């Protein structure tokens, strides 16, 4: 077994265990922390694929932004520390079904992926440059990119509307 | 670019490369696989870099206490060792011998992990710090993004500390810290985008190499100022130390920590302050650039340390000079002043840089003039705002002045 393989297996094991803990630990804050560990494991997997950019983005977006926001949301909405709600509510069947569908989709995509043994998928330097150009290229992804920013602005305005205290009653 | 002119021979005169080659030869001579040797060397490099940065904290704490004392007209530590140099060692030994108390009802593992996460998040930043020509932990092409990503892990450590302590002051301190760090990340990133545009890369080495002729502080003084202020807020030092305001919330997120667990937060803060000085040096002051670097790469290391120390002095100076701001002032200053200013500077720089390259003007002169214009505009806006505030105050003051009797009973 080569060294990268050992690192891959160890990382994969940690990621899977952390992911399992996310859905099994009773306290929401702990689940959030385990989620951060699982997402960090995925960042390490990106490094093993020799794509430093995706790894850093994974840390910046998922660990920094989303995971920290989840924890803050939990802190602000619950009776913080001692959350002992039942872990399963009446939506469990629907959510299990949704997860199964997502998993089936992932399996189909992964099975169609090109042979991974050919080494790193894209040269990181070229990939980053091409990504930047594709996002602002008219023939590329400029429309989805702009639509996503409109969506974010809408979310921003919406959150301001929610947070704003009504000043006048008329 | 001047540094690409460094010949291969002068790079070999760099002692770090020699040590690297020596250990590599030794390990391969012992019969280790070449791939394993690389990984061992990476681990050794990481451990050495991390330990040196950690050990420097001892010196930093001494320097800061001494300088703060001078600013406040005191002498500072002068009993242990020459000039009190060993005072920090004594303090560290005392902290290590003390028991780490875990309060009742605390979240045991999270509580113990929090200080480690904070320190690790800071030391991790040094992995992409270009210390000298060719001397960098990992020269990834997304260095600045890495800095932002890893830098926010410290926030996570502080949330963990505040949550797990089972103490309302700790929780309040953590809330304040998170609010402050999350909001000041916005101007921080906007200010960092400007050197990225000027250098055309996010790689730390490339950014330093692009400053061979002109340092970025001359091209983007406003961005440098915004970066400096918002990174001070990220560290949470005075004047942004309301996250651990003793007079309001006792000590903030580390109130329940004792012994070396508390010491770790302390060390983390000092290393973080030094790290932002180093980042400022790399991004705006040309890093290891200076006369003579091309023939002797090792001089670059001394330039880097020298500039970083000057910046660290400024950080301490600010800490010793400014009063602590309130939480509403902190938020207002960020969202109503720094963030809009950073947006304006960002857009002006982006447009001008494109035009300058096409028209062939002097890049430095154009950017300096644009920055001066923005400063002037900001002053006029502030004056107008202050005048309107004063007018409103004069209107609302009158009825209050006429009711002294109502107020007296």
Coordinates of C-alpha atoms in Angstrom, one line a residue:
Chain A
X1 CA 0.0 0.0 0.0
X2 CA 1.4 3.4 -0.9
X3 CA 1.4 6.4 1.5
X4 CA -1.4 8.3 -0.3
X5 CA -3.6 5.2 -0.1
X6 CA -3.0 4.9 3.7
X7 CA -3.9 8.6 4.1
X8 CA -6.9 8.1 1.9
X9 CA -8.2 5.2 3.9
X10 CA -7.6 6.9 7.2
X11 CA -9.3 10.1 6.0
X12 CA -12.2 8.2 4.5
X13 CA -12.7 6.3 7.8
X14 CA -12.7 9.5 9.8
X15 CA -15.1 11.2 7.4
X16 CA -17.5 8.3 7.5
X17 CA -17.5 8.0 11.2
X18 CA -17.9 11.7 11.6
X19 CA -20.8 11.7 9.2
X20 CA -22.4 8.8 11.1
X21 CA -22.0 10.8 14.4
X22 CA -23.7 13.8 12.8
X23 CA -27.0 11.9 12.6
X24 CA -26.7 9.9 15.8
X25 CA -25.5 12.2 18.5
X26 CA -28.4 13.7 20.5
X27 CA -27.1 17.2 21.0
X28 CA -27.4 19.5 18.0
X29 CA -24.2 21.5 18.8
X30 CA -22.2 18.3 18.8
X31 CA -23.8 17.2 15.5
X32 CA -22.6 20.6 14.1
X33 CA -19.1 20.0 15.3
X34 CA -19.0 16.4 13.9
X35 CA -20.3 17.9 10.6
X36 CA -17.3 20.2 10.6
X37 CA -15.0 17.2 11.0
X38 CA -16.7 15.3 8.2
X39 CA -16.5 18.3 5.8
X40 CA -12.8 18.8 6.8
X41 CA -12.2 15.1 5.8
X42 CA -13.7 15.9 2.4
X43 CA -11.2 18.8 2.1
X44 CA -8.4 16.4 2.7
X45 CA -9.8 14.2 0.0
X46 CA -9.6 17.1 -2.4
X47 CA -5.9 17.6 -1.5
X48 CA -5.3 13.9 -2.2
X49 CA -6.8 14.6 -5.7
X50 CA -4.2 17.3 -6.0
X51 CA -6.7 20.1 -6.3
X52 CA -5.7 22.6 -3.6
X53 CA -8.2 25.2 -4.8
X54 CA -11.3 22.9 -4.2
X55 CA -9.8 21.9 -0.8
X56 CA -9.5 25.6 0.3
X57 CA -12.9 26.4 -1.1
X58 CA -14.3 23.5 0.8
X59 CA -12.8 24.8 4.0
X60 CA -13.8 28.4 3.3
X61 CA -17.4 27.8 2.3
X62 CA -18.5 24.7 4.2
X63 CA -16.4 24.8 7.4
X64 CA -16.2 28.6 7.9
X65 CA -19.5 29.8 6.5
X66 CA -22.0 27.0 6.6
X67 CA -20.9 25.1 9.7
X68 CA -20.3 28.2 11.8
X69 CA -23.7 29.5 10.7
X70 CA -25.4 26.3 11.7
X71 CA -23.8 26.5 15.1
X72 CA -24.8 30.1 15.5
X73 CA -28.3 29.3 14.4
X74 CA -28.5 26.5 17.0
X75 CA -27.1 28.8 19.7
X76 CA -29.6 31.5 18.9
X77 CA -32.8 29.5 18.5
X78 CA -32.6 26.7 21.1
X79 CA -32.3 26.5 24.8
X80 CA -28.6 26.3 24.0
X81 CA -26.7 23.6 25.8
X82 CA -29.1 20.8 26.7
X83 CA -31.1 19.8 23.7
X84 CA -32.7 16.4 24.3
X85 CA -35.5 16.5 21.7
X86 CA -36.3 13.2 20.1
X87 CA -34.1 12.6 17.1
X88 CA -36.8 11.3 14.9
X89 CA -40.0 13.3 14.0
X90 CA -42.9 12.4 11.7
X91 CA -41.0 13.4 8.6
X92 CA -38.5 10.6 8.9
X93 CA -40.0 8.5 6.1
X94 CA -39.9 11.4 3.6
X95 CA -36.3 12.4 4.5
X96 CA -35.1 8.8 4.3
X97 CA -36.7 8.6 0.8
X98 CA -35.0 11.9 -0.2
X99 CA -31.6 10.7 1.0
X100 CA -32.1 7.4 -0.9
X101 CA -32.8 9.2 -4.1
X102 CA -29.8 11.5 -3.7
X103 CA -27.6 8.5 -3.0
X104 CA -28.9 6.7 -6.0
X105 CA -28.1 9.7 -8.2
X106 CA -24.6 10.0 -6.7
X107 CA -24.0 6.3 -7.4
X108 CA -25.0 6.7 -11.0
X109 CA -22.7 9.7 -11.5
X110 CA -19.8 8.0 -9.7
X111 CA -20.2 4.8 -11.7
X112 CA -20.0 6.9 -15.0
X113 CA -16.9 8.8 -13.9
X114 CA -13.7 8.3 -15.9
X115 CA -11.2 5.9 -14.5
X116 CA -9.6 7.5 -11.4
X117 CA -6.4 5.6 -11.6
X118 CA -5.2 7.9 -14.4
X119 CA -4.0 10.4 -11.8
X120 CA -5.2 13.9 -11.0
X121 CA -8.2 14.9 -12.9
X122 CA -7.2 18.4 -14.0
X123 CA -4.0 20.4 -13.6
X124 CA -4.9 22.7 -10.8
X125 CA -3.4 25.8 -12.2
X126 CA -5.1 25.5 -15.6
X127 CA -8.4 24.4 -14.0
X128 CA -8.5 27.5 -11.8
X129 CA -7.9 29.9 -14.7
X130 CA -10.5 28.1 -16.8
X131 CA -13.0 28.3 -14.0
X132 CA -12.5 32.0 -13.6
X133 CA -13.0 32.6 -17.3
X134 CA -15.9 30.3 -17.6
X135 CA -17.8 32.2 -14.9
X136 CA -17.7 35.5 -16.8
X137 CA -17.8 34.2 -20.3
X138 CA -20.9 34.8 -22.3
X139 CA -20.6 31.3 -23.8
X140 CA -19.9 29.9 -20.4
X141 CA -21.7 30.1 -17.1
X142 CA -22.4 33.8 -16.8
X143 CA -26.1 33.4 -16.6
X144 CA -26.2 30.8 -13.8
X145 CA -23.5 32.9 -12.0
X146 CA -25.6 36.1 -12.2
X147 CA -28.8 34.2 -11.3
X148 CA -27.0 32.9 -8.2
X149 CA -26.0 36.4 -7.2
X150 CA -29.6 37.6 -7.6
X151 CA -30.7 34.7 -5.4
X152 CA -28.2 35.8 -2.8
X153 CA -29.4 39.4 -2.9
X154 CA -32.9 38.2 -2.5
X155 CA -31.9 36.2 0.5
X156 CA -30.1 39.3 1.9
X157 CA -33.1 41.5 1.4
X158 CA -35.4 38.9 2.9
X159 CA -33.2 38.5 6.0
X160 CA -33.2 42.2 6.5
X161 CA -37.0 42.2 6.2
X162 CA -37.3 39.5 8.8
X163 CA -34.9 41.1 11.2
X164 CA -36.2 44.7 10.8
X165 CA -38.4 45.8 13.7
X166 CA -41.6 47.3 12.4
X167 CA -41.3 51.0 13.1
X168 CA -44.7 52.4 12.0
X169 CA -48.0 50.7 12.5
X170 CA -49.8 52.1 9.5
Chain B
X1 CA 10.0 39.9 -12.2
X2 CA 13.3 40.3 -10.4
X3 CA 13.2 37.1 -8.3
X4 CA 12.9 34.9 -11.3
X5 CA 16.3 36.1 -12.1
X6 CA 17.7 34.3 -9.1
X7 CA 20.1 31.8 -10.5
X8 CA 19.9 28.2 -9.5
X9 CA 23.4 28.5 -7.9
X10 CA 22.4 31.3 -5.5
X11 CA 19.4 29.3 -4.4
X12 CA 21.7 26.5 -3.5
X13 CA 23.6 28.9 -1.2
X14 CA 20.4 29.1 0.8
X15 CA 21.1 27.0 3.9
X16 CA 17.5 25.7 4.2
X17 CA 17.7 23.9 0.9
X18 CA 21.1 22.5 1.9
X19 CA 19.6 21.1 5.1
X20 CA 16.7 19.7 3.2
X21 CA 19.0 18.0 0.7
X22 CA 21.1 16.6 3.6
X23 CA 18.2 15.1 5.5
X24 CA 16.8 13.7 2.3
X25 CA 20.1 12.0 1.4
X26 CA 20.4 10.7 5.0
X27 CA 17.0 9.1 5.0
X28 CA 17.4 7.6 1.5
X29 CA 20.8 6.3 2.6
X30 CA 19.0 4.6 5.5
X31 CA 17.0 2.7 3.0
X32 CA 13.7 4.6 3.1
X33 CA 11.5 4.9 0.0
X34 CA 11.7 8.3 -1.8
X35 CA 8.0 8.9 -1.4
X36 CA 8.1 8.2 2.3
X37 CA 11.1 10.5 2.6
X38 CA 9.2 13.3 1.1
X39 CA 6.3 12.9 3.6
X40 CA 8.8 12.6 6.5
X41 CA 10.5 15.8 5.4
X42 CA 7.1 17.6 5.1
X43 CA 6.2 16.5 8.6
X44 CA 9.6 17.6 9.9
X45 CA 9.2 21.0 8.1
X46 CA 5.7 21.5 9.5
X47 CA 6.8 20.6 13.1
X48 CA 9.9 22.9 12.9
X49 CA 7.9 25.8 11.5
X50 CA 5.0 25.4 14.0
X51 CA 7.4 25.0 17.0
X52 CA 9.4 28.1 16.0
X53 CA 6.3 30.1 15.6
X54 CA 5.1 28.8 19.0
X55 CA 8.4 29.6 20.7
X56 CA 8.5 33.1 19.2
X57 CA 5.4 33.8 21.3
X58 CA 7.6 33.8 24.4
X59 CA 9.6 36.7 23.0
X60 CA 6.5 38.4 21.6
X61 CA 4.8 38.5 25.0
X62 CA 7.9 40.0 26.6
X63 CA 8.3 42.6 23.9
X64 CA 4.6 43.5 24.1
X65 CA 4.6 43.9 27.9
X66 CA 7.8 45.9 27.8
X67 CA 6.5 48.2 25.0
X68 CA 3.1 48.6 26.6
X69 CA 4.8 49.5 29.9
X70 CA 6.9 52.2 28.2
X71 CA 3.8 53.6 26.4
X72 CA 2.0 53.8 29.8
X73 CA 5.1 55.3 31.5
X74 CA 6.0 52.2 33.5
X75 CA 9.1 50.0 33.4
X76 CA 7.5 46.6 32.8
X77 CA 9.0 43.2 33.6
X78 CA 12.6 43.7 34.8
X79 CA 13.2 41.1 37.5
X80 CA 13.6 37.7 35.9
X81 CA 16.6 37.5 33.6
X82 CA 18.3 40.4 31.8
X83 CA 15.7 43.1 31.0
X84 CA 13.1 40.7 32.3
X85 CA 13.6 38.5 29.3
X86 CA 12.8 35.3 31.2
X87 CA 9.6 36.7 32.7
X88 CA 7.5 34.9 30.1
X89 CA 9.3 31.6 30.7
X90 CA 8.5 31.9 34.4
X91 CA 4.9 32.7 33.6
X92 CA 4.6 29.8 31.2
X93 CA 6.1 27.4 33.8
X94 CA 3.6 28.7 36.4
X95 CA 0.7 28.1 34.0
X96 CA 1.9 24.6 33.1
X97 CA 2.1 23.6 36.8
X98 CA -1.4 24.9 37.5
X99 CA -4.4 22.5 37.2
X100 CA -6.7 22.8 34.3
X101 CA -10.1 23.0 35.9
X102 CA -13.1 21.8 34.0
X103 CA -16.2 23.4 35.4
X104 CA -19.2 21.3 36.4
X105 CA -21.7 20.9 33.6
X106 CA -19.1 21.8 31.0
X107 CA -18.9 20.0 27.7
X108 CA -15.7 18.1 28.6
X109 CA -14.1 17.3 25.2
X110 CA -15.2 20.4 23.4
X111 CA -13.9 22.4 26.3
X112 CA -10.4 20.9 26.1
X113 CA -10.3 21.0 22.3
X114 CA -11.2 24.7 22.0
X115 CA -7.9 26.3 22.9
X116 CA -6.1 23.8 20.6
X117 CA -8.3 24.7 17.7
X118 CA -7.6 28.4 18.3
X119 CA -3.8 28.0 18.3
X120 CA -3.8 25.5 15.4
X121 CA -5.9 27.9 13.3
X122 CA -3.2 30.6 13.9
X123 CA -0.1 28.5 13.4
X124 CA -1.7 26.9 10.3
X125 CA -1.5 30.4 8.6
X126 CA 2.3 30.2 8.6
X127 CA 2.2 27.3 6.1
X128 CA 1.8 29.7 3.2
X129 CA 4.0 32.5 4.6
X130 CA 6.9 33.3 2.2
X131 CA 9.7 33.8 4.6
X132 CA 12.5 34.3 2.1
X133 CA 13.0 33.6 -1.6
X134 CA 12.3 30.0 -2.1
X135 CA 11.6 29.5 1.6
X136 CA 7.8 28.8 2.0
X137 CA 6.0 26.0 3.6
X138 CA 3.7 25.3 0.7
X139 CA 3.5 27.6 -2.3
X140 CA -0.1 26.9 -3.3
X141 CA -1.6 29.1 -6.0
X142 CA -4.6 30.0 -3.7
X143 CA -2.5 31.2 -0.8
X144 CA -4.7 34.2 0.2
X145 CA -7.9 32.1 0.0
X146 CA -6.1 29.6 2.3
X147 CA -5.3 32.4 4.7
X148 CA -9.0 33.5 4.8
X149 CA -10.2 29.9 5.1
X150 CA -7.8 28.8 7.9
X151 CA -8.1 32.1 9.7
X152 CA -11.8 31.6 10.3
X153 CA -11.1 28.3 12.1
X154 CA -10.0 30.4 15.1
X155 CA -13.6 31.6 15.2
X156 CA -14.7 28.1 15.5
X157 CA -12.4 27.5 18.5
X158 CA -13.9 30.6 20.2
X159 CA -17.4 29.4 19.6
X160 CA -16.5 26.0 21.1
X161 CA -14.9 27.6 24.1
X162 CA -18.0 29.8 24.7
X163 CA -20.5 27.0 24.2
X164 CA -18.8 24.4 26.2
X165 CA -17.9 26.5 29.3
X166 CA -21.5 26.4 30.7
X167 CA -21.1 30.1 31.7
X168 CA -23.2 33.0 30.5
X169 CA -20.3 35.4 30.4
X170 CA -18.3 33.0 28.2
X171 CA -21.3 32.6 25.9
X172 CA -21.8 36.4 25.7
X173 CA -18.1 36.8 24.9
X174 CA -18.3 34.1 22.2
X175 CA -21.4 35.8 20.7
X176 CA -19.5 39.1 20.6
X177 CA -16.4 37.6 19.1
X178 CA -18.3 35.7 16.4
X179 CA -20.3 38.8 15.5
X180 CA -17.1 40.8 15.3
X181 CA -15.1 38.3 13.4
X182 CA -17.8 37.5 10.9
X183 CA -18.6 41.1 10.1
X184 CA -15.0 42.2 9.8
X185 CA -14.2 39.3 7.4
X186 CA -16.2 41.2 4.8
X187 CA -13.9 44.3 4.5
X188 CA -10.9 42.1 5.1
X189 CA -11.7 40.0 2.0
X190 CA -12.5 43.1 0.0
X191 CA -9.2 44.7 0.9
X192 CA -7.3 41.5 0.1
X193 CA -8.9 41.4 -3.4
X194 CA -7.0 44.5 -4.3
X195 CA -3.5 43.1 -4.0
X196 CA -4.7 40.0 -5.7
X197 CA -5.8 42.1 -8.6
X198 CA -2.5 44.1 -8.7
X199 CA -0.4 41.0 -8.5
X200 CA -2.7 38.9 -10.8
X201 CA -2.4 35.9 -8.5
X202 CA -3.5 34.6 -5.1
X203 CA -0.2 32.8 -4.5
X204 CA 1.8 34.4 -1.7
X205 CA 5.1 34.0 -3.5
X206 CA 3.8 35.6 -6.6
X207 CA 2.4 38.5 -4.6
X208 CA 5.8 39.2 -3.0
X209 CA 7.5 38.8 -6.4
X210 CA 5.1 41.3 -8.0
X211 CA 6.3 43.9 -5.5
X212 CA 9.8 44.0 -6.7
X213 CA 9.7 47.6 -8.0
X214 CA 6.8 49.1 -6.0
X215 CA 5.4 47.9 -2.8
X216 CA 1.6 47.5 -2.8
X217 CA 1.2 50.0 0.1
X218 CA 2.0 52.7 -2.4
X219 CA -0.4 51.4 -5.0
X220 CA -3.2 50.7 -2.5
X221 CA -2.7 52.6 0.7
X222 CA -6.5 52.6 1.5
X223 CA -6.7 48.9 1.0
X224 CA -3.7 48.5 3.3
X225 CA -5.4 50.6 6.0
X226 CA -8.7 48.7 5.7
X227 CA -6.8 45.4 5.9
X228 CA -4.9 46.6 9.0
X229 CA -8.0 47.7 10.8
X230 CA -10.1 44.7 10.0
X231 CA -7.4 42.2 10.8
X232 CA -6.9 44.0 14.2
X233 CA -10.6 43.3 14.7
X234 CA -10.1 39.7 13.7
X235 CA -7.5 39.3 16.3
X236 CA -9.7 41.0 18.8
X237 CA -7.1 43.2 20.4
X238 CA -7.6 46.7 21.7
X239 CA -9.4 48.8 20.5
X240 CA -11.5 45.8 19.3
X241 CA -11.1 43.8 22.6
X242 CA -14.7 44.2 23.6
X243 CA -14.9 40.4 23.2
X244 CA -13.1 40.1 26.5
X245 CA -14.0 43.4 28.1
X246 CA -13.1 42.8 31.8
X247 CA -15.4 45.6 32.9
X248 CA -18.5 44.2 31.1
X249 CA -18.4 40.5 30.7
X250 CA -15.5 39.6 33.1
X251 CA -13.2 37.9 30.6
X252 CA -15.3 36.7 27.7
X253 CA -15.0 33.3 26.2
X254 CA -12.0 32.1 28.2
X255 CA -13.4 33.0 31.6
X256 CA -13.6 29.3 32.8
X257 CA -10.1 28.4 31.5
X258 CA -7.2 28.0 33.9
X259 CA -3.6 26.8 33.6
X260 CA -2.1 26.2 30.3
X261 CA -5.5 25.9 28.6
X262 CA -5.9 29.6 29.3
X263 CA -2.3 30.1 28.3
X264 CA -3.1 28.6 24.9
X265 CA -5.7 31.3 24.2
X266 CA -3.1 33.9 25.4
X267 CA -0.4 32.5 23.2
X268 CA -2.8 32.2 20.3
X269 CA -3.7 35.8 20.5
X270 CA -0.1 37.0 20.5
X271 CA 0.9 34.7 17.6
X272 CA -2.2 35.9 15.8
X273 CA -1.1 39.6 16.2
X274 CA 2.3 38.7 15.0
X275 CA 0.8 36.8 12.1
X276 CA -1.3 39.7 10.9
X277 CA 1.9 41.9 11.0
X278 CA 3.6 39.2 8.9
X279 CA 0.6 39.1 6.5
X280 CA 0.7 42.9 6.2
X281 CA 4.4 42.7 5.4
X282 CA 3.9 40.0 2.8
X283 CA 0.9 41.6 1.1
X284 CA 1.6 45.3 1.3
X285 CA 5.3 45.8 2.3
X286 CA 6.9 43.6 -0.2
X287 CA 7.7 40.6 2.1
X288 CA 11.3 39.7 1.7
X289 CA 12.0 42.2 -1.0
X290 CA 14.8 44.6 -0.4
X291 CA 18.2 45.6 -1.7
X292 CA 20.6 42.7 -2.2
X293 CA 18.1 39.9 -2.0
X294 CA 18.8 38.7 -5.5
X295 CA 22.4 37.8 -4.7
X296 CA 21.9 36.6 -1.1
X297 CA 18.4 35.0 -0.6
X298 CA 19.0 34.7 3.1
X299 CA 18.9 38.6 3.6
X300 CA 15.3 38.4 2.5
X301 CA 14.5 36.5 5.7
X302 CA 15.9 39.4 7.8
X303 CA 14.0 41.9 5.7
X304 CA 10.9 39.9 6.3
X305 CA 11.5 39.7 10.1
X306 CA 12.4 43.4 10.3
X307 CA 9.3 44.6 8.4
X308 CA 7.1 42.3 10.5
X309 CA 8.6 43.6 13.7
X310 CA 8.0 47.2 12.7
X311 CA 4.3 46.3 11.9
X312 CA 4.1 44.4 15.3
X313 CA 5.3 47.6 17.0
X314 CA 2.5 49.5 15.3
X315 CA 0.0 46.9 16.5
X316 CA 1.2 47.3 20.1
X317 CA 1.3 51.1 19.7
X318 CA -2.4 51.1 18.6
X319 CA -3.3 48.8 21.5
X320 CA -1.6 51.1 23.9
X321 CA -3.1 54.3 22.5
X322 CA -6.8 53.8 21.6
X323 CA -9.6 53.2 24.0
X324 CA -11.9 50.2 23.7
X325 CA -14.9 50.8 21.4
X326 CA -18.5 49.8 22.3
X327 CA -20.3 47.0 20.5
X328 CA -22.7 49.3 18.6
X329 CA -19.7 51.4 17.5
X330 CA -17.9 48.3 16.4
X331 CA -20.9 47.3 14.2
X332 CA -21.6 50.8 12.9
X333 CA -17.9 51.4 12.0
X334 CA -17.8 48.1 10.1
X335 CA -21.1 48.2 8.2
X336 CA -21.6 51.9 7.7
X337 CA -18.0 53.0 7.1
X338 CA -15.3 50.4 6.4
X339 CA -17.3 48.0 4.2
X340 CA -18.7 50.7 1.8
X341 CA -15.3 52.3 1.6
X342 CA -13.7 48.9 0.8
X343 CA -16.3 48.4 -1.9
X344 CA -15.6 51.8 -3.5
X345 CA -11.8 51.3 -3.3
X346 CA -12.2 47.8 -4.8
X347 CA -14.3 49.0 -7.8
X348 CA -12.1 52.1 -8.5
X349 CA -8.9 50.0 -8.4
X350 CA -10.4 47.3 -10.6
X351 CA -11.5 49.8 -13.3
X352 CA -8.4 52.0 -13.1
X353 CA -6.0 49.1 -13.2
X354 CA -7.6 47.9 -16.4
X355 CA -7.5 51.4 -18.0
X356 CA -3.9 52.1 -16.9
X357 CA -2.6 48.9 -18.4
X358 CA -4.4 49.7 -21.7
X359 CA -3.4 53.4 -21.8
X360 CA 0.1 53.0 -20.5
X361 CA 0.1 55.6 -17.7
X362 CA 2.3 55.5 -14.6
X363 CA 0.5 52.8 -12.5
X364 CA 1.7 54.1 -9.1
X365 CA 0.7 57.7 -9.8
X366 CA -2.8 56.9 -11.0
X367 CA -3.5 54.6 -8.1
X368 CA -2.1 57.1 -5.5
X369 CA -4.2 59.9 -7.0
X370 CA -7.3 57.7 -7.0
X371 CA -6.8 56.8 -3.4
X372 CA -6.2 60.5 -2.4
X373 CA -9.5 61.4 -4.2
X374 CA -11.4 58.7 -2.3
X375 CA -9.9 59.9 1.0
X376 CA -11.0 63.5 0.2
X377 CA -14.5 62.3 -0.8
X378 CA -14.7 60.3 2.4
X379 CA -13.8 63.4 4.5
X380 CA -16.4 65.5 2.8
X381 CA -19.1 62.9 3.3
X382 CA -18.1 62.5 7.0
X383 CA -18.2 66.3 7.5
X384 CA -21.6 66.5 5.9
X385 CA -22.9 63.7 8.0
X386 CA -21.5 65.3 11.2
X387 CA -23.1 68.6 10.3
X388 CA -26.5 67.0 9.8
X389 CA -26.1 65.2 13.1
X390 CA -25.3 68.4 14.9
X391 CA -28.3 70.1 13.3
X392 CA -30.6 67.3 14.5
X393 CA -29.1 67.5 18.0
X394 CA -29.7 71.3 18.1
X395 CA -33.4 70.7 17.2
X396 CA -34.0 68.0 19.8
X397 CA -32.0 69.7 22.5
X398 CA -34.3 72.7 23.0
X399 CA -37.3 71.0 24.6
X400 CA -35.1 69.0 27.0
X401 CA -33.4 72.2 28.2
X402 CA -36.8 73.8 29.0
X403 CA -37.9 71.0 31.3
X404 CA -35.5 71.1 34.3
X405 CA -38.4 70.9 36.8
X406 CA -40.0 67.8 35.4
X407 CA -36.7 66.0 35.5
X408 CA -35.9 67.1 39.1
X409 CA -38.8 65.3 40.8

